XYZ file of C-alpha atoms in Angstrom:
90
model
C 62.869 26.488 49.627
C 65.917 27.093 47.529
C 67.974 30.050 48.780
C 68.760 31.035 45.166
C 65.050 31.518 44.521
C 64.725 33.604 47.698
C 67.644 35.806 46.741
C 66.443 36.348 43.173
C 62.806 37.166 44.007
C 62.222 40.913 43.816
C 59.023 42.808 44.476
C 58.887 45.980 42.425
C 57.966 48.923 44.710
C 56.092 50.544 41.808
C 53.806 47.507 41.571
C 53.254 47.669 45.307
C 52.362 51.350 45.052
C 49.811 50.531 42.335
C 48.311 47.852 44.604
C 48.092 50.329 47.476
C 46.493 52.954 45.247
C 43.984 50.384 43.973
C 43.129 49.433 47.552
C 42.694 53.107 48.384
C 40.437 53.620 45.370
C 38.329 50.630 46.410
C 37.962 52.117 49.895
C 36.716 55.487 48.608
C 33.433 56.353 50.230
C 34.392 54.400 53.337
C 37.302 56.685 54.159
C 36.785 60.050 55.786
C 39.925 61.543 54.241
C 39.758 61.652 50.443
C 43.322 62.960 50.047
C 45.888 61.377 47.775
C 47.896 58.424 48.997
C 51.326 59.655 50.032
C 54.101 57.293 50.988
C 57.803 58.054 51.152
C 60.247 56.098 49.030
C 61.986 54.506 52.066
C 58.609 53.462 53.505
C 57.593 51.966 50.165
C 60.892 50.072 49.914
C 60.433 48.755 53.458
C 56.888 47.658 52.694
C 58.065 45.968 49.480
C 60.718 44.045 51.444
C 58.166 42.979 54.065
C 55.820 41.746 51.334
C 58.715 39.916 49.646
C 59.591 38.124 52.879
C 55.917 37.295 53.475
C 55.573 35.754 49.996
C 58.804 33.779 50.290
C 57.771 32.462 53.703
C 54.284 31.543 52.467
C 55.714 29.647 49.522
C 58.254 27.791 51.648
C 55.663 26.761 54.232
C 53.157 25.715 51.565
C 55.895 23.690 49.882
C 56.543 21.799 53.134
C 52.797 21.234 53.556
C 52.584 19.881 49.996
C 55.554 17.601 50.577
C 53.955 16.279 53.792
C 50.805 15.629 51.737
C 52.897 13.687 49.154
C 51.937 16.213 46.515
C 54.263 17.285 43.722
C 52.873 20.824 43.545
C 51.469 23.436 45.885
C 47.676 23.594 45.828
C 45.338 26.181 47.364
C 44.592 23.856 50.283
C 48.308 23.806 51.176
C 48.352 27.600 51.322
C 45.137 27.595 53.363
C 46.692 25.154 55.839
C 49.709 27.371 56.542
C 47.910 30.709 56.554
C 46.884 30.933 60.268
C 50.412 30.387 61.549
C 51.926 32.582 58.843
C 49.631 35.471 59.705
C 50.440 35.088 63.407
C 54.149 35.297 62.617
C 53.670 38.510 60.681
């Protein structure tokens, strides 16, 4: 993967917070604590960086898998092939 792409990819912490709140809302009824989701700004920034690294790594690995498959683009099966090892690494 191109290092310029890696450096320019940003994950907006506000978007991540919305995703977390949506996940929380979907879990309502299954959670015992119905309180509001509270996460500090540094924790949210750290989580955003972890997600950014995860996405960059997934794309790079899927790109290698696609290249090995003589494919010009990344397909869902390439992502599926790299997912077990990627999840173990994270």
